[in-house]
């Protein structure tokens, strides 16, 4: 085959190839996707306007059972100021001294009738209506202040106190865990020395609550009177010994001139608990937030007032010593005599009153459970 023929063939094939390529249909361009129409944004939901706080205000009048210069009264004034601040001014509380509106020690009756809206007072002042009430103020030979506070708050004490108050059907509400807790009281302040068992026999003593009945078992002649009347009663010889409260309250009341001797022991009154009470009809009409404020402020004040007066008592005892009062511990024999009389007293009380027995059984069990782990808390 000649070279001329071969090259002719190659040329012809090349031409045919170009024709084929040129005749091939052009690729149909892909139709671009139609852009999606943007979704119309959802109209945001109009946020719910929060409910405006209740605007109802409360102007309350209350009373402590103590004098105006005492730490107990100062504590209630602090409660009133803190409740006003926490409520944004919706609750205003005027606080009078003991006897300022209702007779001192009669605060429970005054709250029941609405003469007072609220008060801090002693359980034991209600003995004419509730024979078990003294157990809630203190128990001779009982728990320490912090143990007792735990019993009230978490050991069933408050539940039992509510039941006691409910039984009398009066218009009074105990504010949950709200009240005033004090350290041990002075056992006795006297104008005669106490050196041995039997020395209480024949004394005329200002005393209150279960402690008064136990002192009477030891041969004392007891009388109850407001704390503010004690100085004059000692000066006039109406009584020749008294128990009022902690050293600080005794000092604030000016009782350094009332007695020569001051005997210390936690046997008679290892603590003092005074509840915050409020008229029940008034309380039931209050909104939940106001109830919570009143409750929480009182609960916080219980601890604050306790630690405050515990430290003040150390200073007050030194004040008594510097003034010339003979301050000392109660003789052991006399303390043991008192504790034995206390055990007999509570045993008798339990036997005569099923509800008192229920309260005391609960109390002693709680103390026993604590002391099985720690000697004292």
Short mmCIF file of C-alpha atoms in Angstrom, two decimals:
data_model
loop_
_atom_site.label_atom_id
_atom_site.label_comp_id
_atom_site.label_asym_id
_atom_site.label_seq_id
_atom_site.Cartn_x
_atom_site.Cartn_y
_atom_site.Cartn_z
CA UNK A 1 0.00 0.00 0.00
CA UNK A 2 1.46 3.32 -1.02
CA UNK A 3 2.20 5.99 1.54
CA UNK A 4 0.00 8.43 -0.43
CA UNK A 5 -3.01 6.15 0.06
CA UNK A 6 -2.37 5.70 3.78
CA UNK A 7 -2.21 9.41 4.48
CA UNK A 8 -5.38 9.98 2.44
CA UNK A 9 -7.17 7.40 4.59
CA UNK A 10 -5.97 9.01 7.80
CA UNK A 11 -7.16 12.41 6.63
CA UNK A 12 -10.56 11.11 5.71
CA UNK A 13 -11.03 9.49 9.13
CA UNK A 14 -10.09 12.72 10.87
CA UNK A 15 -12.67 14.68 8.90
CA UNK A 16 -15.40 12.14 9.71
CA UNK A 17 -14.52 12.31 13.43
CA UNK A 18 -14.84 16.07 13.49
CA UNK A 19 -18.19 15.86 11.74
CA UNK A 20 -19.48 13.38 14.34
CA UNK A 21 -18.35 15.56 17.20
CA UNK A 22 -19.75 18.65 15.66
CA UNK A 23 -23.12 17.03 15.04
CA UNK A 24 -23.53 15.70 18.62
CA UNK A 25 -26.37 17.53 20.41
CA UNK A 26 -25.22 20.07 22.97
CA UNK A 27 -25.88 19.03 26.57
CA UNK A 28 -29.05 20.66 27.83
CA UNK A 29 -27.97 22.87 30.67
CA UNK A 30 -29.49 21.93 33.99
CA UNK A 31 -32.22 24.31 34.88
CA UNK A 32 -31.12 26.00 38.07
CA UNK A 33 -33.43 25.24 40.99
CA UNK A 34 -36.03 27.78 41.61
CA UNK A 35 -34.96 29.47 44.79
CA UNK A 36 -37.18 28.58 47.69
CA UNK A 37 -39.35 31.41 48.80
CA UNK A 38 -38.11 32.30 52.25
CA UNK A 39 -40.49 31.24 54.98
CA UNK A 40 -42.24 34.16 56.52
CA UNK A 41 -40.80 34.39 60.03
CA UNK A 42 -43.20 33.35 62.78
CA UNK A 43 -44.54 36.31 64.61
CA UNK A 44 -43.06 36.01 68.10
CA UNK A 45 -45.55 35.26 70.83
CA UNK A 46 -46.20 38.28 72.95
CA UNK A 47 -44.71 37.43 76.34
CA UNK A 48 -47.18 37.10 79.17
CA UNK A 49 -47.07 40.15 81.35
CA UNK A 50 -46.16 38.97 84.84
CA UNK A 51 -48.78 39.56 87.44
CA UNK A 52 -48.12 42.68 89.39
CA UNK A 53 -47.36 42.08 93.05
CA UNK A 54 -50.30 42.38 95.32
CA UNK A 55 -50.69 45.96 96.47
CA UNK A 56 -52.65 45.31 99.62
CA UNK A 57 -50.84 46.61 102.67
CA UNK A 58 -51.03 45.58 106.29
CA UNK A 59 -50.62 47.92 109.23
CA UNK A 60 -50.25 45.67 112.24
CA UNK A 61 -49.96 46.37 115.93
CA UNK A 62 -48.25 43.96 118.31
CA UNK A 63 -46.50 43.61 121.61
CA UNK A 64 -43.67 41.77 123.27
CA UNK A 65 -44.15 40.49 126.78
CA UNK A 66 -40.92 42.17 127.88
CA UNK A 67 -39.90 45.71 128.78
CA UNK A 68 -38.67 48.23 126.25
CA UNK A 69 -35.03 48.10 127.34
CA UNK A 70 -34.74 44.32 127.03
CA UNK A 71 -33.10 42.29 124.29
CA UNK A 72 -36.34 40.37 123.84
CA UNK A 73 -38.18 43.57 122.94
CA UNK A 74 -35.30 44.74 120.72
CA UNK A 75 -35.48 41.40 118.89
CA UNK A 76 -39.17 41.89 118.04
CA UNK A 77 -38.49 45.44 116.80
CA UNK A 78 -35.81 44.00 114.52
CA UNK A 79 -38.30 41.42 113.22
CA UNK A 80 -40.78 44.20 112.42
CA UNK A 81 -38.19 46.26 110.53
CA UNK A 82 -36.96 43.28 108.53
CA UNK A 83 -40.48 42.21 107.58
CA UNK A 84 -41.26 45.73 106.39
CA UNK A 85 -38.06 45.81 104.31
CA UNK A 86 -38.53 42.32 102.84
CA UNK A 87 -42.16 43.05 101.92
CA UNK A 88 -41.30 46.31 100.19
CA UNK A 89 -43.33 48.23 102.74
CA UNK A 90 -46.48 46.14 102.30
CA UNK A 91 -46.33 45.09 105.98
CA UNK A 92 -45.74 47.69 108.66
CA UNK A 93 -45.61 46.52 112.28
CA UNK A 94 -45.85 48.78 115.30
CA UNK A 95 -44.31 47.08 118.35
CA UNK A 96 -45.33 48.00 121.89
CA UNK A 97 -43.63 46.96 125.13
CA UNK A 98 -45.15 44.44 127.52
CA UNK A 99 -48.25 46.07 129.02
CA UNK A 100 -48.26 48.80 126.35
CA UNK A 101 -51.64 47.71 124.95
CA UNK A 102 -52.64 44.43 126.56
CA UNK A 103 -51.68 43.52 130.13
CA UNK A 104 -48.21 41.96 130.24
CA UNK A 105 -48.42 38.13 130.09
CA UNK A 106 -51.92 38.35 128.51
CA UNK A 107 -50.76 38.65 124.92
CA UNK A 108 -52.37 35.36 123.85
CA UNK A 109 -55.83 36.58 124.88
CA UNK A 110 -55.26 39.93 123.17
CA UNK A 111 -54.24 38.30 119.87
CA UNK A 112 -57.29 36.03 120.11
CA UNK A 113 -59.68 38.99 120.43
CA UNK A 114 -57.84 41.12 117.84
CA UNK A 115 -56.71 43.74 120.36
CA UNK A 116 -53.23 42.79 119.16
CA UNK A 117 -52.46 41.54 115.67
CA UNK A 118 -49.29 39.73 116.78
CA UNK A 119 -47.05 39.15 119.78
CA UNK A 120 -44.04 37.30 121.10
CA UNK A 121 -44.87 35.84 124.48
CA UNK A 122 -44.28 32.86 126.75
CA UNK A 123 -46.13 29.60 126.24
CA UNK A 124 -46.29 29.17 130.01
CA UNK A 125 -48.50 32.26 130.41
CA UNK A 126 -51.34 30.27 128.81
CA UNK A 127 -51.61 27.78 131.68
CA UNK A 128 -55.17 28.84 132.49
CA UNK A 129 -56.25 27.49 129.10
CA UNK A 130 -53.65 24.86 128.23
CA UNK A 131 -52.16 22.90 131.14
CA UNK A 132 -49.46 21.45 128.86
CA UNK A 133 -48.15 24.86 127.75
CA UNK A 134 -45.23 25.04 130.21
CA UNK A 135 -43.57 22.08 128.50
CA UNK A 136 -43.12 24.20 125.38
CA UNK A 137 -41.43 27.07 127.23
CA UNK A 138 -38.83 24.80 128.79
CA UNK A 139 -38.37 21.43 130.48
CA UNK A 140 -36.41 21.31 133.71
CA UNK A 141 -33.52 18.89 133.29
CA UNK A 142 -34.24 18.88 129.57
CA UNK A 143 -32.42 19.56 126.35
CA UNK A 144 -29.94 22.29 125.47
CA UNK A 145 -31.27 25.30 123.54
CA UNK A 146 -30.12 23.97 120.16
CA UNK A 147 -31.41 20.48 120.88
CA UNK A 148 -34.77 21.95 121.86
CA UNK A 149 -34.86 24.09 118.72
CA UNK A 150 -34.22 20.98 116.61
CA UNK A 151 -37.05 19.24 118.46
CA UNK A 152 -39.43 22.11 117.73
CA UNK A 153 -38.51 22.36 114.06
CA UNK A 154 -37.84 18.78 113.02
CA UNK A 155 -38.64 16.50 115.95
CA UNK A 156 -42.38 17.05 116.22
CA UNK A 157 -42.45 19.82 118.83
CA UNK A 158 -44.26 22.39 116.72
CA UNK A 159 -46.81 19.84 115.52
CA UNK A 160 -47.67 19.09 119.12
CA UNK A 161 -47.83 22.80 120.00
CA UNK A 162 -50.25 23.40 117.09
CA UNK A 163 -52.45 20.62 118.36
CA UNK A 164 -52.43 22.10 121.86
CA UNK A 165 -53.52 25.52 120.59
CA UNK A 166 -56.09 24.05 118.22
CA UNK A 167 -57.70 22.16 121.09
CA UNK A 168 -58.81 25.43 122.75
CA UNK A 169 -60.35 26.73 119.53
CA UNK A 170 -59.02 30.27 119.81
CA UNK A 171 -58.26 32.65 116.96
CA UNK A 172 -54.48 32.40 117.33
CA UNK A 173 -51.89 31.03 114.89
CA UNK A 174 -48.37 29.95 115.82
CA UNK A 175 -46.03 31.08 113.05
CA UNK A 176 -44.07 28.02 111.99
CA UNK A 177 -40.57 27.93 113.53
CA UNK A 178 -40.89 31.59 114.50
CA UNK A 179 -40.00 32.71 117.97
CA UNK A 180 -37.33 33.71 120.43
CA UNK A 181 -34.87 31.18 121.88
CA UNK A 182 -32.85 32.14 124.94
CA UNK A 183 -29.91 30.48 126.70
CA UNK A 184 -30.17 29.09 130.25
CA UNK A 185 -31.73 31.33 132.85
CA UNK A 186 -30.33 32.26 136.23
CA UNK A 187 -31.49 29.52 138.60
CA UNK A 188 -32.41 31.92 141.41
CA UNK A 189 -31.50 35.37 142.65
CA UNK A 190 -31.86 35.65 146.43
CA UNK A 191 -31.09 37.75 149.46
CA UNK A 192 -30.06 34.68 151.42
CA UNK A 193 -27.23 32.25 150.61
CA UNK A 194 -28.04 28.80 149.23
CA UNK A 195 -25.50 26.23 150.34
CA UNK A 196 -27.19 22.84 150.62
CA UNK A 197 -30.24 20.73 149.82
CA UNK A 198 -33.30 22.01 151.64
CA UNK A 199 -32.34 25.69 151.48
CA UNK A 200 -35.22 26.51 149.13
CA UNK A 201 -37.77 25.49 151.75
CA UNK A 202 -39.53 28.52 153.19
CA UNK A 203 -38.42 30.98 150.51
CA UNK A 204 -40.98 33.33 148.95
CA UNK A 205 -40.13 33.15 145.25
CA UNK A 206 -41.32 34.96 142.16
CA UNK A 207 -41.50 32.10 139.65
CA UNK A 208 -43.49 31.03 136.61
CA UNK A 209 -44.52 27.93 134.72
CA UNK A 210 -43.51 24.39 135.54
CA UNK A 211 -40.42 25.67 137.36
CA UNK A 212 -42.66 27.37 139.88
CA UNK A 213 -44.48 24.12 140.59
CA UNK A 214 -41.21 22.24 141.02
CA UNK A 215 -39.87 24.89 143.42
CA UNK A 216 -43.14 24.56 145.35
CA UNK A 217 -42.47 20.82 145.68
CA UNK A 218 -39.21 21.79 147.40
CA UNK A 219 -41.10 23.90 149.93
CA UNK A 220 -40.99 27.35 148.34
CA UNK A 221 -43.98 29.68 148.38
CA UNK A 222 -44.26 30.89 144.79
CA UNK A 223 -46.05 33.83 143.22
CA UNK A 224 -46.28 34.96 139.58
CA UNK A 225 -45.95 38.63 138.62
CA UNK A 226 -44.71 40.56 135.56
CA UNK A 227 -40.94 40.90 135.40
CA UNK A 228 -41.24 44.67 135.72
CA UNK A 229 -42.77 44.30 139.20
CA UNK A 230 -39.99 42.15 140.65
CA UNK A 231 -37.70 44.92 141.86
CA UNK A 232 -40.39 46.57 143.97
CA UNK A 233 -41.58 43.22 145.30
CA UNK A 234 -38.05 42.41 146.48
CA UNK A 235 -37.66 45.85 148.04
CA UNK A 236 -40.94 45.51 149.94
CA UNK A 237 -40.25 41.93 151.04
CA UNK A 238 -43.20 40.50 149.12
CA UNK A 239 -40.66 37.96 147.81
CA UNK A 240 -37.13 37.21 148.92
CA UNK A 241 -35.99 35.38 145.80
CA UNK A 242 -36.85 35.41 142.12
CA UNK A 243 -36.27 33.84 138.75
CA UNK A 244 -36.89 36.11 135.81
CA UNK A 245 -34.70 35.28 132.86
CA UNK A 246 -31.13 35.32 131.52
CA UNK A 247 -28.44 37.49 133.15
CA UNK A 248 -28.77 40.15 130.42
CA UNK A 249 -32.49 40.63 130.99
CA UNK A 250 -31.93 40.77 134.75
CA UNK A 251 -29.30 43.45 134.23
CA UNK A 252 -31.44 45.42 131.76
CA UNK A 253 -34.29 45.43 134.28
CA UNK A 254 -32.02 46.94 136.94
CA UNK A 255 -32.21 43.88 139.17
CA UNK A 256 -28.59 44.29 140.34
CA UNK A 257 -30.05 46.18 143.31
CA UNK A 258 -32.74 43.59 143.97
CA UNK A 259 -30.74 40.61 145.25
CA UNK A 260 -27.33 39.95 146.79
CA UNK A 261 -26.79 36.42 145.39
CA UNK A 262 -27.14 35.04 141.90
CA UNK A 263 -27.01 31.24 141.43
CA UNK A 264 -26.30 29.72 138.03
CA UNK A 265 -27.51 26.35 136.79
CA UNK A 266 -29.28 25.09 133.69
CA UNK A 267 -31.24 22.62 135.78
CA UNK A 268 -34.35 24.72 136.26
CA UNK A 269 -34.57 26.38 132.86
CA UNK A 270 -31.99 25.19 130.31
CA UNK A 271 -33.55 27.46 127.68
CA UNK A 272 -36.61 29.63 127.12
CA UNK A 273 -38.67 29.50 123.94
CA UNK A 274 -41.25 32.19 123.20
CA UNK A 275 -43.39 31.81 120.08
CA UNK A 276 -44.38 34.48 117.56
CA UNK A 277 -48.17 34.42 117.39
CA UNK A 278 -50.59 36.20 115.06
CA UNK A 279 -54.34 36.48 114.81
CA UNK A 280 -55.46 33.43 112.81
CA UNK A 281 -58.24 35.19 110.85
CA UNK A 282 -55.75 37.85 109.78
CA UNK A 283 -53.14 35.23 108.88
CA UNK A 284 -55.56 33.23 106.74
CA UNK A 285 -56.35 36.33 104.65
CA UNK A 286 -52.70 37.06 103.88
CA UNK A 287 -51.19 36.06 100.51
CA UNK A 288 -48.58 33.31 100.38
CA UNK A 289 -45.64 35.65 99.81
CA UNK A 290 -46.41 37.74 102.89
CA UNK A 291 -46.82 34.60 104.98
CA UNK A 292 -43.44 33.37 103.71
CA UNK A 293 -41.74 36.66 104.56
CA UNK A 294 -43.15 36.72 108.11
CA UNK A 295 -42.18 33.09 108.64
CA UNK A 296 -38.64 33.31 107.25
CA UNK A 297 -37.77 36.57 109.00
CA UNK A 298 -38.89 35.12 112.33
CA UNK A 299 -37.02 31.88 111.75
CA UNK A 300 -33.79 33.76 111.00
CA UNK A 301 -34.24 36.00 114.04
CA UNK A 302 -34.52 32.98 116.34
CA UNK A 303 -30.86 32.08 115.72
CA UNK A 304 -29.63 35.67 115.57
CA UNK A 305 -31.21 36.61 118.90
CA UNK A 306 -29.91 33.45 120.57
CA UNK A 307 -26.27 33.95 119.63
CA UNK A 308 -26.50 37.64 120.46
CA UNK A 309 -27.80 37.18 123.99
CA UNK A 310 -25.52 34.23 124.70
CA UNK A 311 -22.53 36.55 124.24
CA UNK A 312 -24.21 39.43 126.06
CA UNK A 313 -24.85 37.16 129.06
CA UNK A 314 -21.11 36.76 129.59
CA UNK A 315 -20.73 40.53 129.77
CA UNK A 316 -23.80 40.93 131.97
CA UNK A 317 -22.55 38.38 134.51
CA UNK A 318 -19.32 40.32 134.79
CA UNK A 319 -21.36 43.48 135.24
CA UNK A 320 -23.12 41.85 138.21
CA UNK A 321 -19.80 40.80 139.72
CA UNK A 322 -18.35 44.27 139.30
CA UNK A 323 -21.47 45.73 140.90
CA UNK A 324 -20.96 43.56 143.97
CA UNK A 325 -23.44 40.75 143.40
CA UNK A 326 -22.18 37.37 144.55
CA UNK A 327 -22.36 35.21 141.40
CA UNK A 328 -21.75 31.48 141.67
CA UNK A 329 -22.86 28.03 140.62
CA UNK A 330 -25.77 26.38 142.38
CA UNK A 331 -24.52 23.85 144.95
CA UNK A 332 -24.53 20.35 143.45
CA UNK A 333 -26.67 18.89 146.25
CA UNK A 334 -29.34 21.51 145.68
CA UNK A 335 -29.22 21.00 141.91
CA UNK A 336 -29.68 17.25 142.32
CA UNK A 337 -32.56 17.84 144.74
CA UNK A 338 -34.25 20.07 142.18
CA UNK A 339 -33.74 17.60 139.31
CA UNK A 340 -35.22 14.77 141.36
CA UNK A 341 -38.27 16.92 142.11
CA UNK A 342 -38.52 17.74 138.39
CA UNK A 343 -38.55 14.08 137.38
CA UNK A 344 -41.30 13.43 139.91
CA UNK A 345 -43.24 16.44 138.65
CA UNK A 346 -43.18 15.33 135.00
CA UNK A 347 -44.01 11.77 135.94
CA UNK A 348 -47.08 12.96 137.83
CA UNK A 349 -48.05 15.29 135.00
CA UNK A 350 -47.85 12.45 132.46
CA UNK A 351 -49.93 10.15 134.60
CA UNK A 352 -52.70 12.74 134.98
CA UNK A 353 -52.83 14.06 131.40
CA UNK A 354 -52.58 11.78 128.33
CA UNK A 355 -51.73 14.68 126.04
CA UNK A 356 -48.98 15.90 128.37
CA UNK A 357 -47.65 12.34 128.37
CA UNK A 358 -47.61 12.27 124.56
CA UNK A 359 -45.68 15.55 124.45
CA UNK A 360 -43.18 14.51 127.12
CA UNK A 361 -42.67 11.02 125.67
CA UNK A 362 -41.87 12.63 122.33
CA UNK A 363 -39.56 15.15 124.01
CA UNK A 364 -37.62 12.64 126.12
CA UNK A 365 -37.23 10.27 123.17
CA UNK A 366 -35.78 13.03 121.01
CA UNK A 367 -33.36 13.96 123.79
CA UNK A 368 -32.42 10.29 124.27
CA UNK A 369 -31.78 9.83 120.55
CA UNK A 370 -29.50 12.90 120.50
CA UNK A 371 -27.60 11.95 123.67
CA UNK A 372 -27.07 8.40 122.43
CA UNK A 373 -24.81 9.93 119.80
CA UNK A 374 -23.47 13.09 121.45
CA UNK A 375 -23.35 13.93 125.14
CA UNK A 376 -24.84 17.32 124.41
CA UNK A 377 -25.36 19.48 121.33
#
